[in-house]
Coordinates of C-alpha atoms in Angstrom, one line a residue:
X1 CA 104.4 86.4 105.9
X2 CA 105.5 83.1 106.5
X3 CA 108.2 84.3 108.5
X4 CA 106.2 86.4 111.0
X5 CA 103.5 83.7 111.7
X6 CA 106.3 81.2 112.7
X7 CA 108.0 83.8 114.9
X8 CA 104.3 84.9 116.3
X9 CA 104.4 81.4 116.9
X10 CA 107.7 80.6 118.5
X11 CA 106.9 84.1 120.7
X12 CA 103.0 82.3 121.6
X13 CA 104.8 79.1 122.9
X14 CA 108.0 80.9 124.5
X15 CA 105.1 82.9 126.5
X16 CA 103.2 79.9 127.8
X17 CA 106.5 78.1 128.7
X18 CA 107.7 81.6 130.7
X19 CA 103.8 81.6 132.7
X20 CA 105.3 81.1 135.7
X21 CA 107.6 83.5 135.4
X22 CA 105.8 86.1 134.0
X23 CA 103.1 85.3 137.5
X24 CA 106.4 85.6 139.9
X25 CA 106.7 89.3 138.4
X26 CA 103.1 89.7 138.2
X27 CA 102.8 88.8 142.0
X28 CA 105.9 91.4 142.6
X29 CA 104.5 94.3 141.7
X30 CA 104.8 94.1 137.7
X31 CA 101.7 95.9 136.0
X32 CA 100.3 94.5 133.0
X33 CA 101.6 97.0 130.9
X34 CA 105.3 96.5 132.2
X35 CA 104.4 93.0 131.4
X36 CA 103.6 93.7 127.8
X37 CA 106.6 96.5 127.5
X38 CA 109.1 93.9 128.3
X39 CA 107.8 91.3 125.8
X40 CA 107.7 93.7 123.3
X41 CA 111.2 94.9 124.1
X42 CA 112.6 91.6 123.9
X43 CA 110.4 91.1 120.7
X44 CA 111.9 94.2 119.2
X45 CA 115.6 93.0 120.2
X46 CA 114.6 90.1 118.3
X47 CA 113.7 91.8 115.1
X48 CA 116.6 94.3 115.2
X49 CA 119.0 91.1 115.3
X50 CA 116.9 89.3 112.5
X51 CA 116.6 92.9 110.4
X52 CA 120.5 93.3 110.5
X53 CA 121.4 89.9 109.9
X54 CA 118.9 90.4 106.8
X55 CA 121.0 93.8 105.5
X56 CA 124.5 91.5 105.7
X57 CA 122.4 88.9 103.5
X58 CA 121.3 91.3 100.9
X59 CA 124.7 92.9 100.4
X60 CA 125.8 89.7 100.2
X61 CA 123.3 88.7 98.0
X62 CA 123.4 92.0 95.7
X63 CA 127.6 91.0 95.2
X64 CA 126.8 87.5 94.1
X65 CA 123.8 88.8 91.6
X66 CA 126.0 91.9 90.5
X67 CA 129.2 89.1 90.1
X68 CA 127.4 86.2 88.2
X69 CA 124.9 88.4 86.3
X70 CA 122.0 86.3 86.0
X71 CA 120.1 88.4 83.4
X72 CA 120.8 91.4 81.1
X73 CA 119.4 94.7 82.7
X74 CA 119.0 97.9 81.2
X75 CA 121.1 100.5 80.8
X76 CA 122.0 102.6 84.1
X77 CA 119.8 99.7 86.2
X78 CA 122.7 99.1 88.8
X79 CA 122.2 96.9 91.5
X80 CA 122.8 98.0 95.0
X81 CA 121.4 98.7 98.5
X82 CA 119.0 101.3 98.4
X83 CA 118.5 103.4 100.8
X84 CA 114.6 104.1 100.5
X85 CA 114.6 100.4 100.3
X86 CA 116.5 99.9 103.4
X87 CA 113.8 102.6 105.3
X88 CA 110.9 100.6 104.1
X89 CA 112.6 97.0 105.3
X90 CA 113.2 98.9 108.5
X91 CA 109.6 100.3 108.9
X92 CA 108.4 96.7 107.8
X93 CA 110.6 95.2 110.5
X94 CA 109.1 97.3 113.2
X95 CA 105.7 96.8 112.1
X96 CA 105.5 93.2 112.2
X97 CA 107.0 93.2 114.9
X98 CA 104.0 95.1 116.7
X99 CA 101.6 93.2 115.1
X100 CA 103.3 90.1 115.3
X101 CA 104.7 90.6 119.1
X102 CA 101.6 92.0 120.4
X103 CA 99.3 89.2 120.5
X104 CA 101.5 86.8 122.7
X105 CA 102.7 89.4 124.8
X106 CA 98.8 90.6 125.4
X107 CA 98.0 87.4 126.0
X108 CA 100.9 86.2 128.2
X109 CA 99.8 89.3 130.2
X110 CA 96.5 88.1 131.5
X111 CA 97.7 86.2 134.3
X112 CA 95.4 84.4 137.0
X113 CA 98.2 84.5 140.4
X114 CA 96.0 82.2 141.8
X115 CA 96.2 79.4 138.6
X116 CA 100.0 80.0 137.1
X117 CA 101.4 80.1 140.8
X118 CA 99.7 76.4 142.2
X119 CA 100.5 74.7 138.4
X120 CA 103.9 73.8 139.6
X121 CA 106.7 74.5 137.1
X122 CA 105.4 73.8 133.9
X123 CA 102.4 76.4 132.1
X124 CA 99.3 76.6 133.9
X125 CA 96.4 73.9 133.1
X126 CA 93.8 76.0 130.5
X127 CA 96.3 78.7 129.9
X128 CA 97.4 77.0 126.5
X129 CA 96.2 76.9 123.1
X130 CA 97.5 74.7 120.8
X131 CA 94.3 74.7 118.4
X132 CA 96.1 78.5 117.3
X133 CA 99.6 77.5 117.2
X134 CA 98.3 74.5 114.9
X135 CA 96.2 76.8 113.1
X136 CA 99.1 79.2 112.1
X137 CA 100.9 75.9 111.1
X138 CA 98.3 74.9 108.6
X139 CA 98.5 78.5 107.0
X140 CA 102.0 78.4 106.7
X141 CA 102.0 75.2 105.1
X142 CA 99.5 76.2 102.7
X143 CA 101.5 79.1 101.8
X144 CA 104.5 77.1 101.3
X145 CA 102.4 74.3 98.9
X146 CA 101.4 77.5 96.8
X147 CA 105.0 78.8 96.5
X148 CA 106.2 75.4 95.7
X149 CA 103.5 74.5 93.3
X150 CA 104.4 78.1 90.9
X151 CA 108.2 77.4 91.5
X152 CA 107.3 74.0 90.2
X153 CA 105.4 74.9 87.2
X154 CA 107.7 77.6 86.1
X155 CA 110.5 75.1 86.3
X156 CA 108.6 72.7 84.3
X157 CA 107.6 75.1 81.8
X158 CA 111.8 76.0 81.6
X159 CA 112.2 72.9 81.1
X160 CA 109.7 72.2 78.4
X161 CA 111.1 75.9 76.9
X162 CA 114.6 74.2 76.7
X163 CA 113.4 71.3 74.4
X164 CA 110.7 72.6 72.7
X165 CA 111.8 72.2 68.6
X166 CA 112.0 75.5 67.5
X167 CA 112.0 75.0 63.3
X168 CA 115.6 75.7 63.3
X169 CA 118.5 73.8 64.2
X170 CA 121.5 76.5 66.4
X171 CA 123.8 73.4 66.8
X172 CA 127.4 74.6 65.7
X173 CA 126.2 77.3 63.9
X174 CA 128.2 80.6 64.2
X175 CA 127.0 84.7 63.1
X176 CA 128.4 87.6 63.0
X177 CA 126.7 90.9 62.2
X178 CA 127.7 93.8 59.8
X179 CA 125.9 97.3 60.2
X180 CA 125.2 98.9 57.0
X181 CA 126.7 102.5 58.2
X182 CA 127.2 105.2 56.4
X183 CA 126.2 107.5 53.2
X184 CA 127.4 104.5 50.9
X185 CA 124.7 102.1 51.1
X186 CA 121.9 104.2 50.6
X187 CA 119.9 102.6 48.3
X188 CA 118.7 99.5 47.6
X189 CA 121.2 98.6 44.6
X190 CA 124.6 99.3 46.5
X191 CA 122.9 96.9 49.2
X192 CA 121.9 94.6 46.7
X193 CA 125.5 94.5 45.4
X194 CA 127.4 94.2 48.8
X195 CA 124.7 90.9 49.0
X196 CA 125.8 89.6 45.9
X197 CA 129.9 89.7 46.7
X198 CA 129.3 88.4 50.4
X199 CA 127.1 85.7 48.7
X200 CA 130.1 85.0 45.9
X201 CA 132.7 85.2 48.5
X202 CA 131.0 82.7 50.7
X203 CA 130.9 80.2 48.2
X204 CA 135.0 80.1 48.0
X205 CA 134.7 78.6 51.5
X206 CA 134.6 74.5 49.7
X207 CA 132.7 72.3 52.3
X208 CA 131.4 75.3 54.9
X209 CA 127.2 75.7 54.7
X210 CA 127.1 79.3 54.7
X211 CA 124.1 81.8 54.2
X212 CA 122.8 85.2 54.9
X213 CA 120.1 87.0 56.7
X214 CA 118.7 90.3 57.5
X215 CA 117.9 88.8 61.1
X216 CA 118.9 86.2 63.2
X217 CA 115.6 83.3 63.6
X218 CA 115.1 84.3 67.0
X219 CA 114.1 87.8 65.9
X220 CA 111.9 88.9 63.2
X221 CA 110.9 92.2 62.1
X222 CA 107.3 93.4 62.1
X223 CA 105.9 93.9 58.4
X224 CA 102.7 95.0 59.0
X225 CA 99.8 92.9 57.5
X226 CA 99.1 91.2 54.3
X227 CA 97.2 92.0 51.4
X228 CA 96.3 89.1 49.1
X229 CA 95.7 89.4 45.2
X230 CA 91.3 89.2 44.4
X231 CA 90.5 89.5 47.7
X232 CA 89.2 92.6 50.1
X233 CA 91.8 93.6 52.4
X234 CA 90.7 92.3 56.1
X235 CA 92.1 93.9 59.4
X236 CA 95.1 91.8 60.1
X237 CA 94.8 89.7 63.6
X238 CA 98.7 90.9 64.3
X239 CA 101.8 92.0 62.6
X240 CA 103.6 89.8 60.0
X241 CA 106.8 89.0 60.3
X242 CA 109.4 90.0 57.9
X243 CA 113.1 88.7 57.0
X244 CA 115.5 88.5 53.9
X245 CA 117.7 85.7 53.6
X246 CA 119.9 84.3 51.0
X247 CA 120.2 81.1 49.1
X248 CA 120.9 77.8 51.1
X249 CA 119.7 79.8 54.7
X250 CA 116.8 77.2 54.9
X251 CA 119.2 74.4 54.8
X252 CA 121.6 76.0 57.1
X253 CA 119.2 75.9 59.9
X254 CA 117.4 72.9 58.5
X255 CA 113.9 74.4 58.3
X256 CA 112.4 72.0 56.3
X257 CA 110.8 73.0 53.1
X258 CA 107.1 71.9 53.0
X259 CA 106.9 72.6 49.3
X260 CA 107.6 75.1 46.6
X261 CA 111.4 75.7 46.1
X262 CA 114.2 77.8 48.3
X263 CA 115.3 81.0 46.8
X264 CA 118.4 80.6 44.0
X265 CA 120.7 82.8 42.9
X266 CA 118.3 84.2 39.7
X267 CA 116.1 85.8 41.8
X268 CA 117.6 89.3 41.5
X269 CA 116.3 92.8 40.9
X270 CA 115.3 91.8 37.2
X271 CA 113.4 88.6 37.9
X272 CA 109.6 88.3 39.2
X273 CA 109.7 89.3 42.7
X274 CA 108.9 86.0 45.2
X275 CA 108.5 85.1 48.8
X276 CA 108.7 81.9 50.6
X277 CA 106.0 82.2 53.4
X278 CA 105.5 80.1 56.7
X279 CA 103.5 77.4 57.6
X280 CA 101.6 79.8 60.2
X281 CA 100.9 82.2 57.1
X282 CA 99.9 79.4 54.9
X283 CA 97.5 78.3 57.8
X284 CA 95.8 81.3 58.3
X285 CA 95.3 83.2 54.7
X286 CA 95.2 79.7 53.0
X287 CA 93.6 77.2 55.1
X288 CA 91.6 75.5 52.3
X289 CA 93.3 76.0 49.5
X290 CA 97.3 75.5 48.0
X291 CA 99.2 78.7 48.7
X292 CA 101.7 78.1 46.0
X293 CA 101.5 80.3 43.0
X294 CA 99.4 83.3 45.3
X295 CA 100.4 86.8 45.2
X296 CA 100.6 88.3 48.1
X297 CA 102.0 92.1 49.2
X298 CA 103.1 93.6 52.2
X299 CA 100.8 96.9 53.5
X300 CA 101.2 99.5 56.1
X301 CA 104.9 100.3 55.2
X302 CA 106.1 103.3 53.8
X303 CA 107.3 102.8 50.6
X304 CA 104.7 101.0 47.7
X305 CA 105.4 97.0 48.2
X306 CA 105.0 94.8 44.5
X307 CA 103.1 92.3 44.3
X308 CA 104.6 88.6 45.6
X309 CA 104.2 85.5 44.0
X310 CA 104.6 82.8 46.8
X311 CA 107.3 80.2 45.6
X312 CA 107.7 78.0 48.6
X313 CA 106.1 77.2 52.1
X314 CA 108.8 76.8 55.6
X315 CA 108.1 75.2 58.8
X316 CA 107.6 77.8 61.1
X317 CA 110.6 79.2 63.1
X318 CA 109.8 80.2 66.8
X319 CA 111.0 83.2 68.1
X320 CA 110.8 85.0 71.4
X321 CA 109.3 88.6 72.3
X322 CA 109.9 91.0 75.0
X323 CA 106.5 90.9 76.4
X324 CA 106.2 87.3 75.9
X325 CA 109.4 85.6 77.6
X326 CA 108.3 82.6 79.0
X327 CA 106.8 81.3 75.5
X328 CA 107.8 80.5 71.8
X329 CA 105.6 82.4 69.4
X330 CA 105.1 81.0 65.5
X331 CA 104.6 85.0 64.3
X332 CA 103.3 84.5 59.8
X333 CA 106.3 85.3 58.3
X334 CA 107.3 86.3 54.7
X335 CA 110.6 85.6 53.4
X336 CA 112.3 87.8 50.7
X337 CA 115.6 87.1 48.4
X338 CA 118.2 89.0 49.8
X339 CA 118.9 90.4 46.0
X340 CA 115.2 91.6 45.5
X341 CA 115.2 93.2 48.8
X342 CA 118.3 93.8 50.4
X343 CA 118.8 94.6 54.1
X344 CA 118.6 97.9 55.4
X345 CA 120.2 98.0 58.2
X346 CA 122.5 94.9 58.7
X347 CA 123.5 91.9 57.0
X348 CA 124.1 88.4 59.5
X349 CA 126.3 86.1 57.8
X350 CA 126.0 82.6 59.3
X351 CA 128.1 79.4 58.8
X352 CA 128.3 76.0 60.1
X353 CA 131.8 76.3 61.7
X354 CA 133.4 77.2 64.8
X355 CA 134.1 80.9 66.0
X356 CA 137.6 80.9 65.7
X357 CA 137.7 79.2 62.2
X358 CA 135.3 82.2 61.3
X359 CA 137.0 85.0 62.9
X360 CA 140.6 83.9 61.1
X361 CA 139.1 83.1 58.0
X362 CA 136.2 84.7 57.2
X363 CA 136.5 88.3 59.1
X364 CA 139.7 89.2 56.3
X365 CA 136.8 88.3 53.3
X366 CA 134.2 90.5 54.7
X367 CA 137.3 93.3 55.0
X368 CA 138.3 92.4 52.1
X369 CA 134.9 93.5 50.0
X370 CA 134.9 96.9 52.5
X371 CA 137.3 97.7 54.9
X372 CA 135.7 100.2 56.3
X373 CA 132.5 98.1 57.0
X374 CA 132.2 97.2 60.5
X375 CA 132.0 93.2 61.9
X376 CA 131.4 92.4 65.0
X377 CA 132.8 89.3 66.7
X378 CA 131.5 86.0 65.9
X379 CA 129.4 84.3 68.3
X380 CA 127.6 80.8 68.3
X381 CA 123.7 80.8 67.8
X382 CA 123.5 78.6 70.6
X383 CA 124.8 81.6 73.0
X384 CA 121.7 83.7 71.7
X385 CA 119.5 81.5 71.8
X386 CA 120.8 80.7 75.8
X387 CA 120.4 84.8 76.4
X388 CA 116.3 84.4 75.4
X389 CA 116.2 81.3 78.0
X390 CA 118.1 83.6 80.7
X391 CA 115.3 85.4 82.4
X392 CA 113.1 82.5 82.7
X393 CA 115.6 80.1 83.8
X394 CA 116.4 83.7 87.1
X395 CA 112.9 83.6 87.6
X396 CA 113.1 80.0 88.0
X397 CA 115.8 79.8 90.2
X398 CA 114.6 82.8 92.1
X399 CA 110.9 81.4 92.9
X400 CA 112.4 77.6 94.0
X401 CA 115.0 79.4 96.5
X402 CA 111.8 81.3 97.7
X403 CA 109.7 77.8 97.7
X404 CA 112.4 75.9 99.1
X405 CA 113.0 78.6 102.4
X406 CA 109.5 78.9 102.6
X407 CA 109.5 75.1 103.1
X408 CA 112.2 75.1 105.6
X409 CA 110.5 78.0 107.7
X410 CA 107.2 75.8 107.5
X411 CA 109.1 72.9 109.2
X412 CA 110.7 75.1 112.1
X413 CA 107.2 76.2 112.7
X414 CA 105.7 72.9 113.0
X415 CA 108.6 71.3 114.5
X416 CA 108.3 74.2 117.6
X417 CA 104.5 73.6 117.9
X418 CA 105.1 69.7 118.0
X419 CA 107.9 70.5 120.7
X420 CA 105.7 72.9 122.7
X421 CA 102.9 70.5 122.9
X422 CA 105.0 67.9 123.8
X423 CA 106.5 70.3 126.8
X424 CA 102.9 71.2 127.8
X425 CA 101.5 67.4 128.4
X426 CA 104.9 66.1 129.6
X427 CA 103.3 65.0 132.6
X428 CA 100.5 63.5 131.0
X429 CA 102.4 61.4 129.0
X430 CA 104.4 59.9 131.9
X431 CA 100.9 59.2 133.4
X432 CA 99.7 57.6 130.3
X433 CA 103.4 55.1 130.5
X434 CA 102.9 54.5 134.6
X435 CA 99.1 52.9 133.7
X436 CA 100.2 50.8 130.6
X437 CA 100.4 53.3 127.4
X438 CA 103.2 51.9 124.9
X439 CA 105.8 53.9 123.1
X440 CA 104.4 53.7 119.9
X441 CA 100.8 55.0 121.0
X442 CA 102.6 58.4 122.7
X443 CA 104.3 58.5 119.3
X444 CA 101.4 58.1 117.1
X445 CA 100.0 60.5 119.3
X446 CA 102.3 63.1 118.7
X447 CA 102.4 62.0 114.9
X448 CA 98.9 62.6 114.7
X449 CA 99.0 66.4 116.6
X450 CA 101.4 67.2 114.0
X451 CA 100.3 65.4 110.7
X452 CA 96.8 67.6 111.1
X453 CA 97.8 70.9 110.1
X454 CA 100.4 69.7 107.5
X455 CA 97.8 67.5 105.8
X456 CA 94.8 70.2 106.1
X457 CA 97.5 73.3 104.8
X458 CA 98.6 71.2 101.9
X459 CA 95.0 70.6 100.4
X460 CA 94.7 74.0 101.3
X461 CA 97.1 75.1 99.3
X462 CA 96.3 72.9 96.3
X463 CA 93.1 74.6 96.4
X464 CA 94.4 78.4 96.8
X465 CA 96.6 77.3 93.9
X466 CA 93.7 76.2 91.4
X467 CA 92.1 79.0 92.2
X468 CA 95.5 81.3 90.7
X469 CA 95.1 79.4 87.7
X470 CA 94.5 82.0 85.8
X471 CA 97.3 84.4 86.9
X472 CA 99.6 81.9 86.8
X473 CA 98.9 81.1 83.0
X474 CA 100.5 83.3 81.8
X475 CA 103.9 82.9 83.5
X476 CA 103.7 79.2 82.0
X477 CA 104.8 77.8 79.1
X478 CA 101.9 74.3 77.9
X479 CA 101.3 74.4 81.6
X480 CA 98.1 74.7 83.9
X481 CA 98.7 74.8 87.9
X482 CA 96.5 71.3 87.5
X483 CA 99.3 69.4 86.5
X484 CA 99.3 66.6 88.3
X485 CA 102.4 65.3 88.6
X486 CA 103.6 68.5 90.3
X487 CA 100.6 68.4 92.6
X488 CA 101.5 65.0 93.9
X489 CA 105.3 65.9 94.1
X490 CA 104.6 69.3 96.0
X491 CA 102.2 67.4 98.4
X492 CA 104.5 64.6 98.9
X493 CA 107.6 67.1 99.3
X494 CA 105.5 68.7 102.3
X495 CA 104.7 65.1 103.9
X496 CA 108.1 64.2 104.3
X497 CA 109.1 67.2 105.4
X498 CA 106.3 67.3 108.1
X499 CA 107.3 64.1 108.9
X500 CA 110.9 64.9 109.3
X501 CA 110.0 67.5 111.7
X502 CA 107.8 65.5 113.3
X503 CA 110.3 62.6 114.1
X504 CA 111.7 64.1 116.7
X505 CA 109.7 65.1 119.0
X506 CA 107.6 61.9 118.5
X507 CA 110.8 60.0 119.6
X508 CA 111.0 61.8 122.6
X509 CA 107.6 61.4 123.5
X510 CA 108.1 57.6 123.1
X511 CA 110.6 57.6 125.0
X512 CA 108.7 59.1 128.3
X513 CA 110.4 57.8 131.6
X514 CA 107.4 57.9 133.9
X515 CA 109.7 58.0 136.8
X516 CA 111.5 60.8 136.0
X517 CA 108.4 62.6 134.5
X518 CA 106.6 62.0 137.8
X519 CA 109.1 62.6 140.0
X520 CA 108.2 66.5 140.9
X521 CA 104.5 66.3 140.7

């Protein structure tokens, strides 16, 4: 949008300089039609350059994105040119080029012979209207403040993402993943065994914080909701999370341990069954009371859960959903022994090493216990944790590349009005030097013609963006589009850029020889 005012713009000013012109063909014979014909023509021209330029850029663009891979796509969701996509960009090209090209040609057809051909060789007293040029100005600016203030905010709430402590520490931490395939773990006690030799065979590794998990912490599984032993069961607000980890896991990833104990190697199969709980649990089934010592079961699933006695509480450990990218959630959680309820599906061993130290050295002890189970490669924690940034941080990117060439389109506009008007009242201005103006009031002048509409579109904009707030929201992360500090930076961007685009033209117009301005009137 912001690219078609500023052409309609450029086309408006390029019609009033061409007046004369346009009255000389008039005079010879030219209908009013042809007239409008051959501005749309050269309008079309225009567009068909801009539109195949634009098809180099996307394939261009589509190699880059396809070669650097920004974010992980689904399965059979190729990147390429499409061809209905290449019909509508067409169809869109040659619509706003009608609706676009139409006005100034329509109006740069109503031509008074007896006005356009006594104004000399500049555009016809009357004939212009800068109060429209000025008008698309401020709406392009305002259009720009609103793209720049979201591209802001999203990078802000990156940003805040990035750093926001998460309950768990990934620094240096390496995993690798073993899938529980097959007919021989099938029930819970061959599961509960493999635990127990991948737990014993850690331990040989003298100096190396190892531990073990049914998920990584950026992932939790849904357990359904929570009953809780003497009361009467409630509809649960969401799904709690579920995970099994091993001795020492909390200490791995430094969750702290707000009280109770961490899980030990007697809670097996034969001992009373426990779970260490979250602090978002503890909050919202126990906010008045100590939840040590409670007994707690899962419901919902499909097998008959025992009855949990809660033996420790854990800082909460964020994690990220599908639906919810561009925020950390703190899900309740229950944590099981691995050894009273084993993993079903895979076992994550985790270690404070580096990836080649664990793929020489601890790969050949997990083959060791089964060759025939299958380990992937290890991989840092860090790198995951990077992947559930990776589609905020493209969308990022994408919307301050968007901002940033909506703010350089603004700035042609306004630069081209500034020009045109400074075209328009050349003679003026070398009137206003011959009788005693200075150089800095035609410049002020000028400054003044152009500040307007770059002052009135950015509180325009600040305005259309409060009034997104609510959309917006949910895009950000501790955000609202009221953030000042990003108000006052987007607002001040635009002001130097105005003035930037300003500063020549104003020169110029200081710079007004009367003499040679005069010379032809």
């Amino acid at each position: 949008l912001i690219a078609c005012l500023n052409v309609a713009n450029l086309l408006l000013g390029r019609s009033l300089v061409r007046e004369r012109e346009l009255a000389v063909r008039a005079a010879l014979g030219a209908g009013r039609a042809g007239l409008i014909r051959q501005l749309l023509t050269e309008s079309i021209s225009l567009s068909a350059l801009g539109c195949l330029a634009g098809l180099v850029f996307a394939l261009a663009a589509i190699r880059c994105f396809n070669h650097l891979n920004p974010i992980e796509l689904p399965v059979g969701a190729d990147v390429t040119l499409n061809l209905p996509v290449v019909a509508f960009s067409l169809l869109l090209t040659v619509g706003a080029t009608l609706l676009f090209g139409l006005f100034p040609a329509f109006r740069a057809s109503r031509i008074d012979l007896n006005v356009s051909l006594k104004a000399g060789r500049g555009p016809a007293k009357g004939i212009s209207r800068p109060h429209v040029a000025r008008a698309i100005v401020t709406v392009e600016v305002m259009l720009s403040v609103v793209l720049l203030i979201g591209a802001g905010l999203v990078l802000k709430s990156l940003l805040r993402m990035s750093s926001e402590p998460l309950g768990f520490d990934s620094h240096d931490v390496v995993f690798t993943a073993t899938a529980l395939r097959g007919g021989r773990y099938t029930n819970d006690a061959e599961r509960a065994r493999l635990c127990r030799q991948v737990s014993e065979r850690l331990r040989g590794l003298s100096g190396i914080p190892t531990a073990i998990s049914s998920n990584l912490p950026l992932y939790v599984s849904a357990g359904d909701s929570i009953e809780v032993a003497g009361r009467t069961p409630t509809d649960p607000k969401h799904d709690t999370g579920f995970e099994a980890v091993g001795p020492g896991y909390f200490a791995l990833m430094k969750t702290p341990l707000l009280s109770g104990r961490d899980f030990n190697d007697h809670d097996t199969s034969a001992s009373e069954p426990v779970a260490i709980i979250n602090r978002a649990l503890a909050d919202e089934y126990f906010p008045n009371e100590d939840a040590l010592g409670q007994r707690i079961r899962l419901t919902g699933l499909k097998t008959q859960q025992p009855w949990l006695t809660i033996a420790g509480i854990v800082e909460n450990q964020k994690h990220s959903e599908l639906m919810h990218e561009m925020s950390w959630l703190a899900t309740p959680a229950v944590f099981r022994p691995v050894l009273q309820d084993p993993p079903a599906r895979n076992i994550n061993v985790l270690a404070k090493w580096n990836v080649s130290a664990m793929r020489d050295k601890l790969l050949p002890i997990l083959s060791g216990i089964d060759p025939e189970l299958p380990v992937s490669e290890p991989e840092a924690l860090e790198s995951d944790l990077a992947l559930a940034l990776k589609f905020p941080r493209f969308r990022a990117v994408l919307l301050g590349v968007f901002a940033l060439a909506a703010v350089l389109l603004a700035a042609i506009g306004l630069h081209g009005v500034v020009a045109q008007f400074l075209a328009q009242r050349k003679a003026e201005f070398g009137i206003r030097m011959a009788i005693g103006a200075q150089p800095r009031d035609l410049f002020l002048l000028i400054a003044c013609q152009g500040g307007v509409p770059v002052l009135a579109g950015a509180a325009l904009g600040v305005a259309v963006a409060l009034l997104l707030d609510r959309a917006l929201r949910s895009v950000l992360y501790g955000d609202r589009v009221s953030d000042p500090l990003v108000m006052i930076s987007v607002v001040s961007l635009l002001v130097l850029t105005g003035a930037a685009a300003i500063w020549r033209p104003a020169r110029l117009a200081a710079r007004t020889d009367p003499v040679l301005t005069l010379r032809n009137e």
